[in-house]
mmCIF file of N, CA and C in Angstrom:
data_model
loop_
_atom_site.group_PDB
_atom_site.id
_atom_site.type_symbol
_atom_site.label_atom_id
_atom_site.label_comp_id
_atom_site.label_asym_id
_atom_site.label_seq_id
_atom_site.Cartn_x
_atom_site.Cartn_y
_atom_site.Cartn_z
ATOM 1 N N MET J 1 -10.453 -33.347 33.231
ATOM 2 C CA MET J 1 -10.804 -33.064 31.445
ATOM 3 C C MET J 1 -10.600 -33.786 30.437
ATOM 4 N N ASP J 2 -11.225 -34.111 29.556
ATOM 5 C CA ASP J 2 -10.734 -34.866 28.365
ATOM 6 C C ASP J 2 -10.883 -33.999 27.085
ATOM 7 N N ILE J 3 -10.141 -33.178 26.817
ATOM 8 C CA ILE J 3 -10.096 -32.526 25.483
ATOM 9 C C ILE J 3 -9.333 -32.902 24.714
ATOM 10 N N THR J 4 -9.625 -33.028 23.389
ATOM 11 C CA THR J 4 -8.481 -33.035 22.191
ATOM 12 C C THR J 4 -8.816 -31.957 20.769
ATOM 13 N N ILE J 5 -7.759 -31.953 20.232
ATOM 14 C CA ILE J 5 -7.867 -31.343 19.234
ATOM 15 C C ILE J 5 -8.707 -31.883 18.051
ATOM 16 N N HIS J 6 -9.532 -31.203 17.590
ATOM 17 C CA HIS J 6 -10.313 -32.104 16.594
ATOM 18 C C HIS J 6 -10.271 -31.611 15.245
ATOM 19 N N ALA J 7 -10.082 -30.095 15.147
ATOM 20 C CA ALA J 7 -10.012 -29.425 13.573
ATOM 21 C C ALA J 7 -9.184 -28.274 14.053
ATOM 22 N N THR J 8 -8.461 -27.900 12.775
ATOM 23 C CA THR J 8 -7.751 -26.316 12.750
ATOM 24 C C THR J 8 -8.179 -25.974 11.242
ATOM 25 N N PHE J 9 -8.258 -24.618 10.941
ATOM 26 C CA PHE J 9 -8.325 -24.250 9.417
ATOM 27 C C PHE J 9 -7.114 -23.531 9.303
ATOM 28 N N LEU J 10 -7.000 -23.478 8.012
ATOM 29 C CA LEU J 10 -5.766 -23.141 7.244
ATOM 30 C C LEU J 10 -6.563 -22.500 6.017
ATOM 31 N N PRO J 11 -5.993 -20.955 5.728
ATOM 32 C CA PRO J 11 -7.106 -20.615 4.631
ATOM 33 C C PRO J 11 -6.218 -21.024 3.191
ATOM 34 N N HIS J 12 -7.105 -20.854 1.874
ATOM 35 C CA HIS J 12 -6.640 -21.145 0.829
ATOM 36 C C HIS J 12 -7.061 -20.480 -0.177
ATOM 37 N N ASP J 13 -6.303 -19.894 -1.158
ATOM 38 C CA ASP J 13 -6.589 -19.395 -1.969
ATOM 39 C C ASP J 13 -6.912 -20.061 -3.732
ATOM 40 N N ASP J 14 -6.850 -21.181 -3.582
ATOM 41 C CA ASP J 14 -6.672 -21.729 -4.628
ATOM 42 C C ASP J 14 -7.094 -23.223 -4.401
ATOM 43 N N PRO J 15 -8.347 -23.637 -4.155
ATOM 44 C CA PRO J 15 -8.688 -25.066 -3.828
ATOM 45 C C PRO J 15 -8.040 -26.109 -4.400
ATOM 46 N N ASP J 16 -8.046 -26.349 -5.618
ATOM 47 C CA ASP J 16 -7.474 -27.354 -6.269
ATOM 48 C C ASP J 16 -5.993 -27.579 -6.082
ATOM 49 N N ALA J 17 -5.263 -26.464 -5.629
ATOM 50 C CA ALA J 17 -3.411 -26.489 -5.515
ATOM 51 C C ALA J 17 -3.523 -27.074 -4.142
ATOM 52 N N SER J 18 -4.502 -26.560 -3.278
ATOM 53 C CA SER J 18 -4.364 -27.097 -2.013
ATOM 54 C C SER J 18 -4.604 -28.504 -1.549
ATOM 55 N N LEU J 19 -5.648 -28.895 -2.275
ATOM 56 C CA LEU J 19 -6.171 -30.171 -2.354
ATOM 57 C C LEU J 19 -4.984 -31.197 -2.985
ATOM 58 N N ALA J 20 -4.325 -30.915 -3.932
ATOM 59 C CA ALA J 20 -3.056 -31.399 -4.153
ATOM 60 C C ALA J 20 -1.744 -31.496 -3.447
ATOM 61 N N PHE J 21 -1.775 -30.332 -2.849
ATOM 62 C CA PHE J 21 -0.571 -30.331 -1.965
ATOM 63 C C PHE J 21 -0.840 -31.043 -0.460
ATOM 64 N N TYR J 22 -1.860 -31.021 0.002
ATOM 65 C CA TYR J 22 -2.390 -32.062 1.268
ATOM 66 C C TYR J 22 -2.915 -33.344 0.859
ATOM 67 N N ARG J 23 -3.512 -33.664 -0.090
ATOM 68 C CA ARG J 23 -3.675 -34.940 -0.613
ATOM 69 C C ARG J 23 -2.381 -35.901 -1.028
ATOM 70 N N ASP J 24 -1.698 -35.251 -2.073
ATOM 71 C CA ASP J 24 -0.943 -35.844 -2.951
ATOM 72 C C ASP J 24 0.577 -35.747 -2.380
ATOM 73 N N THR J 25 0.911 -34.533 -1.890
ATOM 74 C CA THR J 25 2.250 -34.129 -1.527
ATOM 75 C C THR J 25 2.772 -34.777 -0.192
ATOM 76 N N LEU J 26 1.791 -34.013 0.956
ATOM 77 C CA LEU J 26 1.443 -34.575 2.451
ATOM 78 C C LEU J 26 0.908 -35.853 2.652
ATOM 79 N N GLY J 27 0.198 -36.710 1.458
ATOM 80 C CA GLY J 27 -0.333 -37.780 1.685
ATOM 81 C C GLY J 27 -1.763 -38.025 3.000
ATOM 82 N N PHE J 28 -2.336 -36.931 3.198
ATOM 83 C CA PHE J 28 -3.434 -36.799 4.059
ATOM 84 C C PHE J 28 -4.725 -37.194 3.210
ATOM 85 N N GLU J 29 -5.714 -37.711 3.823
ATOM 86 C CA GLU J 29 -6.902 -38.158 3.301
ATOM 87 C C GLU J 29 -7.915 -37.039 3.421
ATOM 88 N N VAL J 30 -8.621 -37.238 2.210
ATOM 89 C CA VAL J 30 -9.648 -35.896 2.032
ATOM 90 C C VAL J 30 -11.121 -36.450 2.429
ATOM 91 N N ARG J 31 -11.458 -35.847 3.719
ATOM 92 C CA ARG J 31 -12.493 -36.238 4.367
ATOM 93 C C ARG J 31 -13.848 -35.268 3.889
ATOM 94 N N ASN J 32 -13.808 -34.437 3.320
ATOM 95 C CA ASN J 32 -14.927 -33.612 2.906
ATOM 96 C C ASN J 32 -14.240 -32.556 2.317
ATOM 97 N N ASP J 33 -15.048 -32.184 1.253
ATOM 98 C CA ASP J 33 -15.058 -31.423 0.203
ATOM 99 C C ASP J 33 -16.501 -30.381 -0.236
ATOM 100 N N VAL J 34 -16.569 -29.431 0.203
ATOM 101 C CA VAL J 34 -17.963 -29.009 0.653
ATOM 102 C C VAL J 34 -17.889 -27.522 -0.307
ATOM 103 N N GLY J 35 -18.651 -27.253 -1.192
ATOM 104 C CA GLY J 35 -18.838 -25.879 -2.244
ATOM 105 C C GLY J 35 -20.310 -25.365 -1.484
ATOM 106 N N TYR J 36 -19.884 -24.006 -1.289
ATOM 107 C CA TYR J 36 -21.011 -22.820 -0.959
ATOM 108 C C TYR J 36 -21.204 -21.569 -1.481
ATOM 109 N N GLY J 37 -21.971 -21.323 -2.266
ATOM 110 C CA GLY J 37 -21.977 -19.725 -2.328
ATOM 111 C C GLY J 37 -20.841 -19.366 -3.334
ATOM 112 N N GLY J 38 -20.098 -20.334 -4.013
ATOM 113 C CA GLY J 38 -18.665 -19.867 -4.823
ATOM 114 C C GLY J 38 -17.509 -20.092 -4.095
ATOM 115 N N MET J 39 -17.549 -20.802 -2.848
ATOM 116 C CA MET J 39 -16.734 -20.693 -2.165
ATOM 117 C C MET J 39 -16.241 -22.154 -1.818
ATOM 118 N N ARG J 40 -15.228 -22.856 -1.491
ATOM 119 C CA ARG J 40 -14.962 -24.500 -0.915
ATOM 120 C C ARG J 40 -14.075 -24.731 -0.068
ATOM 121 N N TRP J 41 -14.974 -25.544 1.286
ATOM 122 C CA TRP J 41 -13.973 -26.002 2.034
ATOM 123 C C TRP J 41 -13.726 -27.416 1.806
ATOM 124 N N ILE J 42 -12.363 -27.714 2.140
ATOM 125 C CA ILE J 42 -12.049 -29.150 1.937
ATOM 126 C C ILE J 42 -11.288 -29.391 3.502
ATOM 127 N N THR J 43 -11.977 -30.607 3.984
ATOM 128 C CA THR J 43 -11.013 -31.355 5.042
ATOM 129 C C THR J 43 -10.151 -32.201 5.047
ATOM 130 N N VAL J 44 -8.962 -32.076 5.322
ATOM 131 C CA VAL J 44 -8.103 -33.410 5.359
ATOM 132 C C VAL J 44 -7.395 -33.862 6.456
ATOM 133 N N GLY J 45 -6.872 -34.892 6.512
ATOM 134 C CA GLY J 45 -6.016 -35.126 7.755
ATOM 135 C C GLY J 45 -5.289 -36.475 7.542
ATOM 136 N N PRO J 46 -4.516 -37.016 8.532
ATOM 137 C CA PRO J 46 -3.635 -38.134 8.230
ATOM 138 C C PRO J 46 -4.417 -39.660 8.508
ATOM 139 N N ALA J 47 -4.591 -40.538 7.560
ATOM 140 C CA ALA J 47 -5.518 -41.373 7.657
ATOM 141 C C ALA J 47 -5.474 -42.355 9.005
ATOM 142 N N ASP J 48 -4.155 -42.030 9.768
ATOM 143 C CA ASP J 48 -4.061 -42.820 11.020
ATOM 144 C C ASP J 48 -4.795 -42.047 12.227
ATOM 145 N N GLN J 49 -5.439 -40.687 11.781
ATOM 146 C CA GLN J 49 -5.675 -39.879 12.930
ATOM 147 C C GLN J 49 -7.312 -39.185 12.734
ATOM 148 N N PRO J 50 -8.141 -40.258 12.438
ATOM 149 C CA PRO J 50 -9.797 -39.871 12.009
ATOM 150 C C PRO J 50 -10.014 -38.550 12.851
ATOM 151 N N GLY J 51 -9.694 -38.175 14.101
ATOM 152 C CA GLY J 51 -9.866 -37.252 14.950
ATOM 153 C C GLY J 51 -9.814 -36.192 14.572
ATOM 154 N N THR J 52 -8.493 -35.960 14.102
ATOM 155 C CA THR J 52 -8.003 -34.680 13.810
ATOM 156 C C THR J 52 -7.965 -34.209 12.579
ATOM 157 N N SER J 53 -8.222 -32.959 12.143
ATOM 158 C CA SER J 53 -8.433 -32.443 10.933
ATOM 159 C C SER J 53 -7.873 -31.211 10.606
ATOM 160 N N ILE J 54 -7.664 -30.748 9.427
ATOM 161 C CA ILE J 54 -7.145 -29.491 8.902
ATOM 162 C C ILE J 54 -8.630 -29.167 7.872
ATOM 163 N N VAL J 55 -8.823 -28.116 7.943
ATOM 164 C CA VAL J 55 -10.101 -27.706 7.291
ATOM 165 C C VAL J 55 -9.741 -26.266 6.377
ATOM 166 N N LEU J 56 -9.564 -26.759 5.122
ATOM 167 C CA LEU J 56 -8.823 -25.459 4.047
ATOM 168 C C LEU J 56 -10.155 -24.618 3.814
ATOM 169 N N GLU J 57 -9.942 -23.437 4.068
ATOM 170 C CA GLU J 57 -11.093 -22.486 3.783
ATOM 171 C C GLU J 57 -10.920 -21.538 2.943
ATOM 172 N N PRO J 58 -11.645 -20.596 2.342
ATOM 173 C CA PRO J 58 -11.733 -19.695 1.857
ATOM 174 C C PRO J 58 -11.130 -18.555 2.781
ATOM 175 N N PRO J 59 -10.400 -17.729 2.409
ATOM 176 C CA PRO J 59 -9.668 -16.556 3.656
ATOM 177 C C PRO J 59 -10.841 -15.560 3.704
ATOM 178 N N ALA J 60 -11.256 -15.454 4.979
ATOM 179 C CA ALA J 60 -12.228 -14.198 5.218
ATOM 180 C C ALA J 60 -13.303 -15.023 5.098
ATOM 181 N N ALA J 61 -13.859 -15.944 5.000
ATOM 182 C CA ALA J 61 -15.237 -16.570 4.567
ATOM 183 C C ALA J 61 -16.135 -15.926 5.515
ATOM 184 N N ASP J 62 -15.765 -15.590 6.821
ATOM 185 C CA ASP J 62 -16.715 -15.148 7.884
ATOM 186 C C ASP J 62 -17.467 -13.707 7.494
ATOM 187 N N PRO J 63 -18.805 -13.868 7.549
ATOM 188 C CA PRO J 63 -19.257 -12.692 6.956
ATOM 189 C C PRO J 63 -19.127 -11.482 8.085
ATOM 190 N N GLY J 64 -18.765 -11.432 9.212
ATOM 191 C CA GLY J 64 -18.029 -10.576 9.882
ATOM 192 C C GLY J 64 -16.846 -9.768 9.794
ATOM 193 N N VAL J 65 -16.321 -10.250 8.709
ATOM 194 C CA VAL J 65 -15.033 -9.771 8.298
ATOM 195 C C VAL J 65 -15.233 -8.453 7.353
ATOM 196 N N THR J 66 -14.424 -7.226 7.348
ATOM 197 C CA THR J 66 -14.743 -6.279 6.832
ATOM 198 C C THR J 66 -13.882 -6.322 5.418
ATOM 199 N N ASP J 67 -14.220 -5.558 4.829
ATOM 200 C CA ASP J 67 -13.689 -5.622 3.311
ATOM 201 C C ASP J 67 -11.991 -5.350 3.599
ATOM 202 N N ASP J 68 -11.850 -3.936 4.400
ATOM 203 C CA ASP J 68 -10.387 -3.809 4.766
ATOM 204 C C ASP J 68 -9.881 -5.125 5.267
ATOM 205 N N GLU J 69 -10.182 -5.698 6.294
ATOM 206 C CA GLU J 69 -9.749 -6.764 7.003
ATOM 207 C C GLU J 69 -9.425 -7.830 5.943
ATOM 208 N N ARG J 70 -10.314 -8.060 5.269
ATOM 209 C CA ARG J 70 -10.263 -9.141 4.066
ATOM 210 C C ARG J 70 -9.005 -9.067 3.246
ATOM 211 N N ARG J 71 -8.321 -7.546 2.549
ATOM 212 C CA ARG J 71 -7.692 -7.278 1.862
ATOM 213 C C ARG J 71 -6.438 -7.375 2.749
ATOM 214 N N THR J 72 -6.426 -7.092 4.092
ATOM 215 C CA THR J 72 -5.143 -7.378 4.664
ATOM 216 C C THR J 72 -5.043 -8.924 4.820
ATOM 217 N N ILE J 73 -6.006 -9.663 5.102
ATOM 218 C CA ILE J 73 -5.396 -11.162 5.061
ATOM 219 C C ILE J 73 -4.996 -11.772 3.651
ATOM 220 N N VAL J 74 -5.496 -11.314 2.286
ATOM 221 C CA VAL J 74 -5.010 -11.344 1.196
ATOM 222 C C VAL J 74 -3.304 -11.033 1.288
ATOM 223 N N GLU J 75 -3.024 -9.980 1.729
ATOM 224 C CA GLU J 75 -1.945 -9.220 1.632
ATOM 225 C C GLU J 75 -0.714 -10.056 2.442
ATOM 226 N N MET J 76 -1.399 -10.657 3.436
ATOM 227 C CA MET J 76 -0.355 -11.328 4.619
ATOM 228 C C MET J 76 -0.170 -12.822 4.002
ATOM 229 N N MET J 77 -1.492 -13.551 3.256
ATOM 230 C CA MET J 77 -1.367 -14.652 2.756
ATOM 231 C C MET J 77 -0.367 -14.596 1.875
ATOM 232 N N ALA J 78 -0.090 -13.507 0.779
ATOM 233 C CA ALA J 78 0.721 -13.519 -0.145
ATOM 234 C C ALA J 78 1.974 -13.249 0.281
ATOM 235 N N LYS J 79 2.680 -12.683 1.637
ATOM 236 C CA LYS J 79 3.748 -12.959 2.068
ATOM 237 C C LYS J 79 4.267 -14.176 2.869
ATOM 238 N N GLY J 80 2.832 -14.497 3.032
ATOM 239 C CA GLY J 80 3.196 -15.880 3.614
ATOM 240 C C GLY J 80 3.217 -15.652 5.385
ATOM 241 N N THR J 81 2.623 -14.744 5.664
ATOM 242 C CA THR J 81 2.626 -14.585 7.442
ATOM 243 C C THR J 81 1.490 -14.471 7.706
ATOM 244 N N TYR J 82 0.372 -15.172 7.460
ATOM 245 C CA TYR J 82 -0.715 -14.898 7.882
ATOM 246 C C TYR J 82 -1.056 -16.234 8.702
ATOM 247 N N ALA J 83 -0.960 -17.572 8.535
ATOM 248 C CA ALA J 83 -0.948 -18.943 8.959
ATOM 249 C C ALA J 83 0.025 -19.544 9.074
ATOM 250 N N ARG J 84 -0.206 -20.553 10.047
ATOM 251 C CA ARG J 84 1.009 -21.658 10.173
ATOM 252 C C ARG J 84 0.600 -22.618 10.814
ATOM 253 N N ILE J 85 1.082 -23.853 10.686
ATOM 254 C CA ILE J 85 0.682 -25.250 11.717
ATOM 255 C C ILE J 85 2.274 -25.700 11.804
ATOM 256 N N ILE J 86 2.081 -26.458 12.775
ATOM 257 C CA ILE J 86 3.253 -27.515 12.936
ATOM 258 C C ILE J 86 2.850 -28.928 13.068
ATOM 259 N N LEU J 87 3.493 -29.901 12.488
ATOM 260 C CA LEU J 87 3.125 -31.221 12.049
ATOM 261 C C LEU J 87 4.406 -32.033 12.947
ATOM 262 N N ALA J 88 4.458 -32.946 13.072
ATOM 263 C CA ALA J 88 5.675 -33.838 13.144
ATOM 264 C C ALA J 88 5.817 -35.160 12.833
ATOM 265 N N THR J 89 7.022 -35.782 12.864
ATOM 266 C CA THR J 89 7.403 -36.905 12.068
ATOM 267 C C THR J 89 8.515 -37.917 13.136
ATOM 268 N N ALA J 90 8.319 -38.851 12.995
ATOM 269 C CA ALA J 90 9.593 -39.319 13.713
ATOM 270 C C ALA J 90 10.682 -39.594 12.251
ATOM 271 N N ASP J 91 10.862 -39.436 10.994
ATOM 272 C CA ASP J 91 11.834 -39.562 9.986
ATOM 273 C C ASP J 91 11.805 -38.313 9.087
ATOM 274 N N LEU J 92 12.408 -37.246 9.831
ATOM 275 C CA LEU J 92 12.782 -35.605 9.423
ATOM 276 C C LEU J 92 13.390 -35.794 7.942
ATOM 277 N N ASN J 93 14.418 -36.649 8.099
ATOM 278 C CA ASN J 93 14.951 -36.543 6.830
ATOM 279 C C ASN J 93 14.313 -37.169 5.745
ATOM 280 N N GLY J 94 13.792 -38.247 6.071
ATOM 281 C CA GLY J 94 12.992 -39.003 4.521
ATOM 282 C C GLY J 94 11.407 -38.265 4.487
ATOM 283 N N THR J 95 10.706 -37.612 5.372
ATOM 284 C CA THR J 95 9.627 -36.735 5.209
ATOM 285 C C THR J 95 10.016 -35.543 4.252
ATOM 286 N N PHE J 96 11.229 -34.968 4.846
ATOM 287 C CA PHE J 96 11.767 -33.692 3.926
ATOM 288 C C PHE J 96 11.821 -34.050 2.517
ATOM 289 N N ALA J 97 12.747 -35.326 2.230
ATOM 290 C CA ALA J 97 12.929 -35.585 1.043
ATOM 291 C C ALA J 97 12.006 -35.887 0.269
ATOM 292 N N ARG J 98 10.935 -36.441 0.557
ATOM 293 C CA ARG J 98 9.378 -37.019 -0.098
ATOM 294 C C ARG J 98 8.564 -35.666 -0.470
ATOM 295 N N LEU J 99 8.782 -34.567 0.526
ATOM 296 C CA LEU J 99 7.905 -33.450 0.149
ATOM 297 C C LEU J 99 8.720 -32.560 -1.129
ATOM 298 N N GLN J 100 10.171 -32.363 -0.795
ATOM 299 C CA GLN J 100 10.808 -31.737 -1.846
ATOM 300 C C GLN J 100 11.017 -32.661 -3.144
ATOM 301 N N ALA J 101 10.724 -33.502 -3.258
ATOM 302 C CA ALA J 101 10.625 -34.414 -4.487
ATOM 303 C C ALA J 101 9.528 -34.280 -5.082
ATOM 304 N N GLY J 102 8.381 -33.952 -4.239
ATOM 305 C CA GLY J 102 6.780 -34.136 -4.727
ATOM 306 C C GLY J 102 6.895 -32.304 -5.388
ATOM 307 N N GLY J 103 7.765 -31.518 -5.008
ATOM 308 C CA GLY J 103 7.928 -29.724 -5.451
ATOM 309 C C GLY J 103 7.299 -29.167 -4.602
ATOM 310 N N ALA J 104 7.289 -29.649 -3.047
ATOM 311 C CA ALA J 104 6.787 -28.559 -2.162
ATOM 312 C C ALA J 104 7.585 -27.376 -2.105
ATOM 313 N N ASP J 105 7.475 -26.509 -1.693
ATOM 314 C CA ASP J 105 8.235 -24.835 -1.517
ATOM 315 C C ASP J 105 8.987 -24.912 -0.293
ATOM 316 N N VAL J 106 10.221 -25.119 -0.305
ATOM 317 C CA VAL J 106 10.809 -25.562 0.574
ATOM 318 C C VAL J 106 11.290 -24.069 1.410
ATOM 319 N N ALA J 107 10.930 -23.938 2.814
ATOM 320 C CA ALA J 107 11.096 -22.402 3.697
ATOM 321 C C ALA J 107 12.311 -22.622 4.069
ATOM 322 N N GLN J 108 12.532 -23.755 4.844
ATOM 323 C CA GLN J 108 14.204 -24.327 5.618
ATOM 324 C C GLN J 108 14.261 -25.689 5.378
ATOM 325 N N GLU J 109 15.527 -25.729 5.049
ATOM 326 C CA GLU J 109 15.905 -27.422 5.254
ATOM 327 C C GLU J 109 15.818 -27.933 6.639
ATOM 328 N N PRO J 110 15.932 -29.289 7.143
ATOM 329 C CA PRO J 110 16.289 -29.848 8.161
ATOM 330 C C PRO J 110 17.338 -28.836 9.084
ATOM 331 N N THR J 111 17.121 -28.715 10.150
ATOM 332 C CA THR J 111 17.894 -27.563 11.013
ATOM 333 C C THR J 111 17.492 -27.988 12.358
ATOM 334 N N GLU J 112 18.872 -28.126 13.252
ATOM 335 C CA GLU J 112 18.970 -28.286 14.488
ATOM 336 C C GLU J 112 18.741 -26.629 15.117
ATOM 337 N N GLN J 113 17.201 -26.443 15.880
ATOM 338 C CA GLN J 113 17.058 -25.591 16.473
ATOM 339 C C GLN J 113 17.544 -25.209 17.563
ATOM 340 N N PRO J 114 18.132 -23.865 18.219
ATOM 341 C CA PRO J 114 18.858 -23.716 19.150
ATOM 342 C C PRO J 114 17.656 -23.811 20.518
ATOM 343 N N TYR J 115 16.658 -23.811 20.382
ATOM 344 C CA TYR J 115 15.509 -24.008 21.413
ATOM 345 C C TYR J 115 15.595 -25.698 21.618
ATOM 346 N N GLY J 116 16.358 -26.387 21.012
ATOM 347 C CA GLY J 116 16.321 -27.910 21.136
ATOM 348 C C GLY J 116 15.296 -28.804 20.041
ATOM 349 N N ILE J 117 14.887 -28.148 19.238
ATOM 350 C CA ILE J 117 13.982 -28.935 17.883
ATOM 351 C C ILE J 117 14.363 -29.163 16.848
ATOM 352 N N ARG J 118 14.724 -30.208 16.161
ATOM 353 C CA ARG J 118 15.041 -30.408 14.822
ATOM 354 C C ARG J 118 13.741 -30.358 13.918
ATOM 355 N N ASP J 119 13.627 -29.276 13.066
ATOM 356 C CA ASP J 119 12.375 -29.096 12.187
ATOM 357 C C ASP J 119 12.880 -28.593 11.019
ATOM 358 N N CYS J 120 11.991 -28.732 9.906
ATOM 359 C CA CYS J 120 11.958 -28.147 8.631
ATOM 360 C C CYS J 120 10.739 -27.293 8.314
ATOM 361 N N ALA J 121 10.706 -26.384 7.167
ATOM 362 C CA ALA J 121 9.640 -25.943 6.752
ATOM 363 C C ALA J 121 9.286 -25.780 5.383
ATOM 364 N N PHE J 122 7.885 -25.899 5.221
ATOM 365 C CA PHE J 122 7.736 -25.449 3.494
ATOM 366 C C PHE J 122 6.539 -24.599 3.868
ATOM 367 N N ARG J 123 6.128 -24.313 2.014
ATOM 368 C CA ARG J 123 5.395 -23.092 2.333
ATOM 369 C C ARG J 123 3.917 -23.935 1.346
ATOM 370 N N ASP J 124 2.609 -23.769 1.800
ATOM 371 C CA ASP J 124 1.593 -24.606 0.912
ATOM 372 C C ASP J 124 1.279 -23.829 -0.069
ATOM 373 N N PRO J 125 0.401 -24.209 -1.107
ATOM 374 C CA PRO J 125 0.321 -23.390 -2.159
ATOM 375 C C PRO J 125 -0.324 -21.990 -1.934
ATOM 376 N N ALA J 126 -1.016 -21.887 -0.737
ATOM 377 C CA ALA J 126 -1.362 -20.290 -0.084
ATOM 378 C C ALA J 126 -0.528 -19.423 0.686
ATOM 379 N N GLY J 127 0.738 -19.973 0.923
ATOM 380 C CA GLY J 127 1.661 -19.528 1.367
ATOM 381 C C GLY J 127 1.691 -19.819 3.059
ATOM 382 N N ASN J 128 0.606 -20.723 3.478
ATOM 383 C CA ASN J 128 1.026 -21.105 4.934
ATOM 384 C C ASN J 128 1.882 -21.547 5.162
ATOM 385 N N LEU J 129 2.454 -21.351 6.161
ATOM 386 C CA LEU J 129 3.814 -21.687 6.607
ATOM 387 C C LEU J 129 3.644 -23.245 7.389
ATOM 388 N N ILE J 130 4.319 -24.250 6.840
ATOM 389 C CA ILE J 130 4.384 -25.523 7.546
ATOM 390 C C ILE J 130 5.534 -25.935 8.045
ATOM 391 N N ARG J 131 5.594 -26.110 9.387
ATOM 392 C CA ARG J 131 6.744 -26.693 10.165
ATOM 393 C C ARG J 131 6.560 -27.835 10.510
ATOM 394 N N ILE J 132 7.584 -28.805 10.216
ATOM 395 C CA ILE J 132 7.462 -30.269 10.565
ATOM 396 C C ILE J 132 8.628 -30.484 11.604
ATOM 397 N N ASN J 133 8.349 -31.104 12.991
ATOM 398 C CA ASN J 133 9.096 -31.361 13.804
ATOM 399 C C ASN J 133 9.526 -32.461 13.713
ATOM 400 N N GLU J 134 10.737 -33.001 14.268
ATOM 401 C CA GLU J 134 11.232 -34.509 14.274
ATOM 402 C C GLU J 134 11.148 -34.789 15.751
ATOM 403 N N LEU J 135 10.342 -35.953 15.738
ATOM 404 C CA LEU J 135 10.209 -36.890 17.179
ATOM 405 C C LEU J 135 10.976 -37.288 17.750
ATOM 406 N N ARG J 136 11.385 -37.201 18.613
ATOM 407 C CA ARG J 136 12.380 -38.044 19.511
ATOM 408 C C ARG J 136 12.255 -38.623 20.154
#
């Protein structure tokens, strides 16, 4: 079986702030920016990985989500407990320094974890946790 990860979704509550973070701070290319019904979906990804994307979407845009569920999602986003993604880099210290200098919200400095991974963590403008593992 030949299966790849094509896209993953992260919520945003401010499309312009999310766009600036993923494009300008992380350095991802913008692949699509679509508005519909007063909402906006932005697709970004690393330039050297054209087959892998992150879709930044309005929270709970699915019409099957109830108003109570939508409120819960917004509350969890505000606390930073709703969504997360793990990225990887060969240069964790350099990546950390560039993101910190770019004003990213640091959640954890580079740390050797007890489970054998060295990583750091940031929050995007919507509160999503972004962990960055060091490739060894």
